[in-house]
Coordinates of C-alpha atoms in Angstrom, one line a residue:
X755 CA -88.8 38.5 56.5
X756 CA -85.6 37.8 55.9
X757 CA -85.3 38.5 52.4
X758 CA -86.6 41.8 53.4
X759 CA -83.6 42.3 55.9
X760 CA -81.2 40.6 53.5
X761 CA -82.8 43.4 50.7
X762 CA -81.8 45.9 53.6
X763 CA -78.5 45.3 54.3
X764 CA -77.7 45.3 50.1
X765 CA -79.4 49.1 50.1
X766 CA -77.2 49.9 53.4
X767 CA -73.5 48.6 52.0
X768 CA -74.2 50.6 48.4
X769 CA -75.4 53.9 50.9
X770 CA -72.4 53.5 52.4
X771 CA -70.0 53.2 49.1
X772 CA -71.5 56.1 48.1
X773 CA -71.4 58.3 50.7
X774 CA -67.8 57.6 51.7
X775 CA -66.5 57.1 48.0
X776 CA -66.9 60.6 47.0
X777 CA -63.9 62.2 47.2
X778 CA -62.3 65.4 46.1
X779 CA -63.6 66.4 42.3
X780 CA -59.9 66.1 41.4
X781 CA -58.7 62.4 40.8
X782 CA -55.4 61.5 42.7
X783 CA -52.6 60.8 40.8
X784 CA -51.4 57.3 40.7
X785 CA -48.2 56.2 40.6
X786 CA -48.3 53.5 37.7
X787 CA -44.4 52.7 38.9
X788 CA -46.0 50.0 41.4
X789 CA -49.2 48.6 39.7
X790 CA -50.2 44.9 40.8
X791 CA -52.0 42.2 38.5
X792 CA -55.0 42.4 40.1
X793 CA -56.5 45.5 42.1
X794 CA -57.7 45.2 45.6
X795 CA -60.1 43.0 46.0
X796 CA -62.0 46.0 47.6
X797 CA -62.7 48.8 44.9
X798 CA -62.0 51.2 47.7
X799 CA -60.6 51.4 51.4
X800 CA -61.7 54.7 52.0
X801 CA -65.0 52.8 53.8
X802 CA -62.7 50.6 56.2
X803 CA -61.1 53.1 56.8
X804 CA -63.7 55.7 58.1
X805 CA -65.2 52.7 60.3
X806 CA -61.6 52.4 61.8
X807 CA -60.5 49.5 60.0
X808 CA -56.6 49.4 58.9
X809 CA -56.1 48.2 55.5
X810 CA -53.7 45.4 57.2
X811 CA -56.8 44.2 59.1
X812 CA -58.7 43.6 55.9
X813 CA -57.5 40.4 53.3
X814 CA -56.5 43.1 50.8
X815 CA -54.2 39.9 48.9
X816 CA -53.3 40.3 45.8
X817 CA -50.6 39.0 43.5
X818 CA -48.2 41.1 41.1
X819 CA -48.3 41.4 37.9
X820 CA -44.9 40.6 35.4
X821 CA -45.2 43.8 34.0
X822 CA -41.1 44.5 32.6
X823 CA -39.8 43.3 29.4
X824 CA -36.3 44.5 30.0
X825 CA -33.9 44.2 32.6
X826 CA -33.2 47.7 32.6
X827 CA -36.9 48.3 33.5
X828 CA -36.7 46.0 36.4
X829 CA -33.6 47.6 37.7
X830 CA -34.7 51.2 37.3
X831 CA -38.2 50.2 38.9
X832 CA -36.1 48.4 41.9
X833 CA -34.2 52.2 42.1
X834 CA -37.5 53.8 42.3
X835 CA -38.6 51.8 45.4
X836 CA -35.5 53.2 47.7
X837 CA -34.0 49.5 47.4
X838 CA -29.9 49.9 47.5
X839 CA -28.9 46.8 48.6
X840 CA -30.5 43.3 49.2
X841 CA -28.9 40.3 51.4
X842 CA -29.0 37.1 49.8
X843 CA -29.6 33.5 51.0
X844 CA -29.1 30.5 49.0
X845 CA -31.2 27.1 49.0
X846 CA -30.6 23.8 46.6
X847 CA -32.6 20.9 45.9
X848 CA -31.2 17.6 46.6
X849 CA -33.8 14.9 46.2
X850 CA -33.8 11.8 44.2
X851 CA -35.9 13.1 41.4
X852 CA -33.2 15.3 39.9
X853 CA -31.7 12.5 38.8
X854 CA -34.5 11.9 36.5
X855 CA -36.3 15.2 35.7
X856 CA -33.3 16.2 33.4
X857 CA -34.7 13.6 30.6
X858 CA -36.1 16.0 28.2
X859 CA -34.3 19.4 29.6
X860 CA -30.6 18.0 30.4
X861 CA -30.3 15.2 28.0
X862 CA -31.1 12.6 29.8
X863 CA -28.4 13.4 32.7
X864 CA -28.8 14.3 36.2
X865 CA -29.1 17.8 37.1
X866 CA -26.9 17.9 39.3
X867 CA -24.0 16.2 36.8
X868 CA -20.7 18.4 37.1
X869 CA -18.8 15.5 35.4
X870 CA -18.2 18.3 32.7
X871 CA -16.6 21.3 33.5
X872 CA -17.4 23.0 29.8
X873 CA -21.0 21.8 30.0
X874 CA -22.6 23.5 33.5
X875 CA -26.1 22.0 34.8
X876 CA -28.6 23.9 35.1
X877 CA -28.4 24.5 38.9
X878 CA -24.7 26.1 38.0
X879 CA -26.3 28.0 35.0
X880 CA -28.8 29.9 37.7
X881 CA -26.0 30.5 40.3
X882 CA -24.1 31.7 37.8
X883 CA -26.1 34.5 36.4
X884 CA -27.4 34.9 40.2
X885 CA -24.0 36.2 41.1
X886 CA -23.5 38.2 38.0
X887 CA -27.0 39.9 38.7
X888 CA -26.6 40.0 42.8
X889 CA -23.2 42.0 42.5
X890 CA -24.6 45.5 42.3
X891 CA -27.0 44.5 45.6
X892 CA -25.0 42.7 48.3
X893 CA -23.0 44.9 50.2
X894 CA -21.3 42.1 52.9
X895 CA -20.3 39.3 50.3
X896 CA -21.3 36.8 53.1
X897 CA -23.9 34.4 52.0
X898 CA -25.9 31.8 53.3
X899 CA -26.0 28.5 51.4
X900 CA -27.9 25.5 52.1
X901 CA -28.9 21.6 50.7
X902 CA -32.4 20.5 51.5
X903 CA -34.3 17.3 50.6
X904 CA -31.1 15.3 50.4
X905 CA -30.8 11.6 51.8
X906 CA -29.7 13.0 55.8
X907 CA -32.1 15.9 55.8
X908 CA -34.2 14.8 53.9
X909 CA -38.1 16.4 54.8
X910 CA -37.6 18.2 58.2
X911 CA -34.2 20.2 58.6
X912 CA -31.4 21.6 56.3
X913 CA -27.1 21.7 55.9
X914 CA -24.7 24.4 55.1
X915 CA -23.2 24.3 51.4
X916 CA -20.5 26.7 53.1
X917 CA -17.0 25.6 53.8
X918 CA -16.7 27.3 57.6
X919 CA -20.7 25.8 57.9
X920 CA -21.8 29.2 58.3
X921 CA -21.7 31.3 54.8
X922 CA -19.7 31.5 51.7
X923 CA -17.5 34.6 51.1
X924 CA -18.6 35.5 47.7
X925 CA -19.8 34.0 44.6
X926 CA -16.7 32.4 43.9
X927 CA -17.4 29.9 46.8
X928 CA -20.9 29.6 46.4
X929 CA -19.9 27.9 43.2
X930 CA -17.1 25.9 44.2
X931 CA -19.1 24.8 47.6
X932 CA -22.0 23.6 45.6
X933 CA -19.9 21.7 42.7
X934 CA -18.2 20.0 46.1
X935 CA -21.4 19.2 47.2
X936 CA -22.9 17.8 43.8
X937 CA -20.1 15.3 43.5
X938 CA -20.6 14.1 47.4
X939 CA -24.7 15.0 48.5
X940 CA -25.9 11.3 48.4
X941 CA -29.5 11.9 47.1
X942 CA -32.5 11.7 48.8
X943 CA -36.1 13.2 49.9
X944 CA -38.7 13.7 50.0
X945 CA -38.8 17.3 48.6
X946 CA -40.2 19.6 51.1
X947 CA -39.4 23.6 51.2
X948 CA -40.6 24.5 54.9
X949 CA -37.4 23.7 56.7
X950 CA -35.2 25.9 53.8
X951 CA -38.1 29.0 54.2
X952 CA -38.0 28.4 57.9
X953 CA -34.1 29.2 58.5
X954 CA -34.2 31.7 56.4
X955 CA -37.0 33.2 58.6
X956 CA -34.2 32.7 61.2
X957 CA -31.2 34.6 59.0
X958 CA -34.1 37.5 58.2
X959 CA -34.7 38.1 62.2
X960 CA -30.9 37.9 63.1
X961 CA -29.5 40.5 60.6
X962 CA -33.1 42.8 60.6
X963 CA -32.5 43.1 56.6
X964 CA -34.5 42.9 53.9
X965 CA -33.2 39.2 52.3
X966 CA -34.0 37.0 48.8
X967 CA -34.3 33.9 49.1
X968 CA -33.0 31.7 46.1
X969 CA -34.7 28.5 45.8
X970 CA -33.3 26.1 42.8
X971 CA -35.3 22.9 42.8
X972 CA -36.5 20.3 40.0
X973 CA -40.3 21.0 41.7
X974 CA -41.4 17.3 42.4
X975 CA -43.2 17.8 45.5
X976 CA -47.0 17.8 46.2
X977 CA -46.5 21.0 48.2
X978 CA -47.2 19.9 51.7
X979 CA -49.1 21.5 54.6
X980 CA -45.9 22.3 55.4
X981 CA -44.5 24.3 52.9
X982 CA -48.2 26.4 52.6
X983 CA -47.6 27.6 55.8
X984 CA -44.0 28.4 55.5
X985 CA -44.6 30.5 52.8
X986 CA -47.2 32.6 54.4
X987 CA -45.8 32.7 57.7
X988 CA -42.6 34.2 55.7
X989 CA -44.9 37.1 54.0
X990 CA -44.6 38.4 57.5
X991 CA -41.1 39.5 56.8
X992 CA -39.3 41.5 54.7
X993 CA -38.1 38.3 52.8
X994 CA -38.7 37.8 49.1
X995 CA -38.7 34.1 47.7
X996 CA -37.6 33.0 44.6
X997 CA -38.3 29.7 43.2
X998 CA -36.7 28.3 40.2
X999 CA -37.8 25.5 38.6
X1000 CA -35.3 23.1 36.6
X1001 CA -35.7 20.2 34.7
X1002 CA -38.7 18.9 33.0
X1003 CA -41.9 20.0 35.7
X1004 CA -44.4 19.9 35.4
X1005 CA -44.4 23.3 37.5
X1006 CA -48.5 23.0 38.9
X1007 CA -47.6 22.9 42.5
X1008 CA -44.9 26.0 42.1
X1009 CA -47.4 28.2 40.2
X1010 CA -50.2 27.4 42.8
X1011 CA -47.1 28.7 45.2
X1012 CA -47.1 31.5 43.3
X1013 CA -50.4 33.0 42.7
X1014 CA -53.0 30.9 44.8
X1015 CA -51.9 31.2 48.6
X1016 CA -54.4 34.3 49.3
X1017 CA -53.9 33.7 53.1
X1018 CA -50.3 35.7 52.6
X1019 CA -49.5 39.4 53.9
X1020 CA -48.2 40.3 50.8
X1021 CA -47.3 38.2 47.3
X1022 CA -43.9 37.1 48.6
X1023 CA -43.0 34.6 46.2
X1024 CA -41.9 34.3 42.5
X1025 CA -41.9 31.4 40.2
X1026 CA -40.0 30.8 37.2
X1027 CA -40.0 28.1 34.8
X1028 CA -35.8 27.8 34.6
X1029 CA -36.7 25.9 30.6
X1030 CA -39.5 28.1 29.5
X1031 CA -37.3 30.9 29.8
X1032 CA -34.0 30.5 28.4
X1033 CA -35.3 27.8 25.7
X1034 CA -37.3 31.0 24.0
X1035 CA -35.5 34.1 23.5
X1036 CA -32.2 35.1 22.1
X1037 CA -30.5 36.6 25.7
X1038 CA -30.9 33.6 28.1
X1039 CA -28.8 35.1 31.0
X1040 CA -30.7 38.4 30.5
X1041 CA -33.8 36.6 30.5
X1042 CA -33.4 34.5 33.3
X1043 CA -31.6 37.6 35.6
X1044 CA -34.9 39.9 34.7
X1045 CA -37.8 37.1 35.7
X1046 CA -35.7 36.3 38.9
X1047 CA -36.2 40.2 39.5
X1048 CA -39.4 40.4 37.8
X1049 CA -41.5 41.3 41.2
X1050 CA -38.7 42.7 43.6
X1051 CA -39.9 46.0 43.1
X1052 CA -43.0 45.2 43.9
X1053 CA -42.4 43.1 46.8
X1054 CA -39.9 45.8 48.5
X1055 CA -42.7 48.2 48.1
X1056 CA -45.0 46.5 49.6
X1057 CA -42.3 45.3 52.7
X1058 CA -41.7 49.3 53.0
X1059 CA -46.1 49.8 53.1
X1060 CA -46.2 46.8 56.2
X1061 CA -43.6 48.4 57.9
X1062 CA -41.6 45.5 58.2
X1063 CA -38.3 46.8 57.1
X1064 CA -37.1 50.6 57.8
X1065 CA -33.7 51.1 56.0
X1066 CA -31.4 53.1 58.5
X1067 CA -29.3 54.5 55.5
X1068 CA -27.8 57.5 56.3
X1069 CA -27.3 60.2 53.7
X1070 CA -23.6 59.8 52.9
X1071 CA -23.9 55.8 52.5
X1072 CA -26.9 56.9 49.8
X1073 CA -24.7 58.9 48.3
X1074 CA -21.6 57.0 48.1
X1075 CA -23.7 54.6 46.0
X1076 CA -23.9 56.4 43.1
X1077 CA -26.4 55.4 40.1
X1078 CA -23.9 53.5 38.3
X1079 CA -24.6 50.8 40.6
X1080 CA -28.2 50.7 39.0
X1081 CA -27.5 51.3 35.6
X1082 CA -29.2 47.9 34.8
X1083 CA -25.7 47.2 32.8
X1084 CA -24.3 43.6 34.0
X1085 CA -21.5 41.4 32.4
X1086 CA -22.3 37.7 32.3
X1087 CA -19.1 36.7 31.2
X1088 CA -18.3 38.1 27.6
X1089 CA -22.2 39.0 27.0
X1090 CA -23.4 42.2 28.4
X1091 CA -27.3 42.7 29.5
X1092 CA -28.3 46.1 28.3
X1093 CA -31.8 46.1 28.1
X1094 CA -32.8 43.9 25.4
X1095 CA -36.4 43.3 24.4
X1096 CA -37.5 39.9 25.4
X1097 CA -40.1 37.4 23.9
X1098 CA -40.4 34.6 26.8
X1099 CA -42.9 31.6 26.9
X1100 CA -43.5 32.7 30.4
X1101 CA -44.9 36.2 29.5

């Protein structure tokens, strides 16, 4: 008898599919602008939806795909989404493992060794071409900046990198505050990214922007209960996280981060392997500034779809920011990015 009923139920969810699946005779027109690396897990909603289910009842999860190969493409595809400008928030690693995980990467040295001002660490080298890339985005040069993981806080709260304790005015600062802090953080740990995701969470609700978050860390964390449920509780925001990994890895945890946390509202978080990227192609900066970006689009779009972030723009403040601001063309010192085809290990 119950195979009978179980027989019945099969017959009754395929009756359904195929009653409510037929649409119009003309196929809509997709817009292969925002395409994700794996469809919904559901081939179609039009079913939920005629039983009255909304699509944000359902676990529709699903992560992006790195679908650019130039930073122009990443840029133009963040234009497409509406996306003007983008508040920043800053968060570095300062546990006791980055004083070994730069054996193979750094030489042997610390990461966080500023002891040579024409050599920069790798930490520098991101919040260097971070700045260069953020420019055209951030519209109130005020940005947060914070140490995690260190000796004092270590797994359970943070401290501001900022002079005034509140925000650095500019990248200028953001450097100089965290070359400061390199030469006087006293190591520590463990390594734990809730408390960093959770003020941040805190920033996002007090300004009611859309924010990326910038995590630099050397990764060597087990990835706590903790942190899982930071990172889903901050896919209920209009908050996109960043992770980059320096030093040696291995980058397990971070990846799981990435892809594997299906509980999320939307895929909120993007890893990238700091080494695997700028060891492998012939534009490092460029490299690095388009994987940071890789799924911005993406995760704006889908921000916009939840309905957790409304841009009150008004048409003049559109207008005054004319397309040159998006014209994908950055200078990172004497280079220039300007779309250069890229062959990563990452890709």
């Amino acid at each position: 008898m119950a195979f009978v009923f179980f027989v019945g139920a099969v017959v009754a969810v395929l009756a359904l599919f195929a009653f409510y699946g037929q649409g119009s005779s003309q196929p809509k027109k997709r817009d292969h602008g925002l395409l994700s690396r794996s469809e919904s897990r559901y081939s179609s909603l039009s079913v939920f939806e005629k039983l009255g289910v909304s699509i944000n009842e359902c676990n529709t999860f699903r992560t992006f795909l790195d679908r650019f190969t130039t930073y122009d493409e990443v840029v133009a595809a963040i234009k497409k989404t509406g996306m003007l400008r983008s508040d920043l928030i800053i968060g570095i690693d300062f546990s006791a493992s980055n004083e070994w995980q730069g054996r193979k990467t750094f030489n042997t040295r610390c990461l966080h060794d500023v002891s040579n001002s024409k050599l920069l660490n790798p930490y520098q080298k991101v919040l260097t071409i971070m700045a260069a890339m953020m420019e055209q985005f951030d519209s109130d040069n005020q940005i947060p900046m914070f140490g995690f993981s260190d000796k004092v806080c270590r797994n359970n709260r943070v401290v501001s990198l900022a002079k005034d304790g509140k925000q650095c005015r500019g990248f200028q600062e953001v450097l100089e505050r965290y070359a400061h802090h390199a030469t006087t953080t006293e190591l520590g740990g463990p390594t734990c990214l809730a408390p960093i995701i959770d003020r941040a969470i805190e920033i996002v609700e007090e300004k009611r922007s859309y924010h990326i978050l910038l995590l630099v860390t050397d990764g060597q964390f087990d990835g706590s209960r903790a942190d899982i449920h930071a990172i889903i509780r901050a896919s209920r925001y209009p908050l996109s996280i960043v992770l980059v990994g320096v030093g040696d890895g291995p980058w397990d945890t971070l990846r799981r981060f990435d892809d594997k946390l299906l509980s999320r509202h939307f895929d909120n978080l993007q890893f990238v392997s700091y080494h695997d990227v700028v060891s492998n192609c012939l534009n490092p900066e460029t490299a690095l500034a388009l994987h940071i970006l890789m799924e911005v689009p993406d995760q704006y779009a889908a921000i916009r779809d939840l309905g957790y972030y409304t841009a009150g723009r008004s048409e003049q403040e559109i207008k005054d920011r004319s397309d040159e601001n998006m014209n994908g063309i950055i200078g990172f010192g004497a280079s220039v990015i300007q779309g250069t085809q890229l062959t990563t290990a990452s890709q």
